[in-house]
């Protein structure tokens, strides 16, 4: 499987020969960094880190579901029936 991840989005895919089959694309709720500092900057950073952690957990759960589902799949079979 292929997983492309950053804090804003994730794409889960499978490589089939020379084709890439995208299984799912997810968006996160993690806000981008703020430009200003101040007293609240540490609190905002901790919140971003926590939201990123939850996003990564969600990615792991979805990835596990796909791997369990397609673990013993005949990869030479037509992809259209998987949707």
Short mmCIF file of C-alpha atoms in Angstrom, two decimals, residues 2-76:
data_model
loop_
_atom_site.label_atom_id
_atom_site.label_comp_id
_atom_site.label_asym_id
_atom_site.label_seq_id
_atom_site.Cartn_x
_atom_site.Cartn_y
_atom_site.Cartn_z
CA UNK A 2 0.91 3.65 -0.41
CA UNK A 3 0.17 6.30 2.21
CA UNK A 4 1.00 9.96 1.57
CA UNK A 5 0.58 12.02 4.75
CA UNK A 6 1.08 15.52 6.06
CA UNK A 7 -0.78 17.46 8.76
CA UNK A 8 -3.39 18.72 6.31
CA UNK A 9 -4.34 15.64 4.30
CA UNK A 10 -3.73 11.95 3.64
CA UNK A 11 -4.16 9.71 0.62
CA UNK A 12 -4.32 5.93 0.94
CA UNK A 13 -3.66 3.97 -2.26
CA UNK A 14 -2.60 0.59 -3.58
CA UNK A 15 -0.09 -0.05 -6.36
CA UNK A 16 -1.28 -2.58 -8.95
CA UNK A 17 1.49 -3.14 -11.48
CA UNK A 18 1.95 0.33 -12.96
CA UNK A 19 -1.43 1.66 -11.80
CA UNK A 20 -2.18 3.45 -8.56
CA UNK A 21 -5.67 2.87 -7.17
CA UNK A 22 -6.61 5.65 -4.72
CA UNK A 23 -8.73 4.15 -1.96
CA UNK A 24 -9.37 7.25 0.15
CA UNK A 25 -8.35 10.86 0.63
CA UNK A 26 -8.85 12.45 4.05
CA UNK A 27 -8.61 16.06 5.20
CA UNK A 28 -7.56 17.04 8.71
CA UNK A 29 -8.88 19.68 11.07
CA UNK A 30 -5.38 20.69 12.13
CA UNK A 31 -5.01 24.48 11.85
CA UNK A 32 -1.91 25.93 10.26
CA UNK A 33 0.63 27.69 12.42
CA UNK A 34 -0.23 31.17 13.66
CA UNK A 35 2.10 34.01 12.76
CA UNK A 36 1.93 35.85 16.03
CA UNK A 37 3.56 34.82 19.27
CA UNK A 38 2.42 35.82 22.71
CA UNK A 39 1.09 34.02 25.75
CA UNK A 40 -1.28 31.77 23.81
CA UNK A 41 1.23 30.51 21.22
CA UNK A 42 2.26 27.50 23.36
CA UNK A 43 -1.37 26.56 23.98
CA UNK A 44 -2.16 26.80 20.25
CA UNK A 45 0.87 24.64 19.42
CA UNK A 46 -0.19 21.96 21.91
CA UNK A 47 -3.71 21.98 20.42
CA UNK A 48 -2.32 21.60 16.89
CA UNK A 49 -0.15 18.70 18.06
CA UNK A 50 -3.13 17.00 19.72
CA UNK A 51 -5.32 17.41 16.62
CA UNK A 52 -2.49 16.05 14.45
CA UNK A 53 -2.19 13.06 16.79
CA UNK A 54 -5.93 12.33 16.42
CA UNK A 55 -5.64 12.70 12.64
CA UNK A 56 -2.75 10.21 12.53
CA UNK A 57 -4.79 7.77 14.65
CA UNK A 58 -7.69 8.07 12.20
CA UNK A 59 -5.30 7.40 9.30
CA UNK A 60 -3.97 4.29 11.09
CA UNK A 61 -7.50 2.97 11.67
CA UNK A 62 -8.57 3.50 8.05
CA UNK A 63 -5.33 2.01 6.75
CA UNK A 64 -5.77 -1.07 8.94
CA UNK A 65 -9.30 -1.53 7.61
CA UNK A 66 -8.07 -1.42 4.00
CA UNK A 67 -5.16 -3.77 4.69
CA UNK A 68 -7.48 -6.23 6.43
CA UNK A 69 -10.00 -6.00 3.57
CA UNK A 70 -7.49 -6.46 0.74
CA UNK A 71 -4.90 -8.63 2.48
CA UNK A 72 -5.68 -11.82 0.56
CA UNK A 73 -7.07 -10.18 -2.57
CA UNK A 74 -6.20 -11.44 -6.06
CA UNK A 75 -4.45 -8.28 -7.31
CA UNK A 76 -4.70 -9.34 -10.97
#
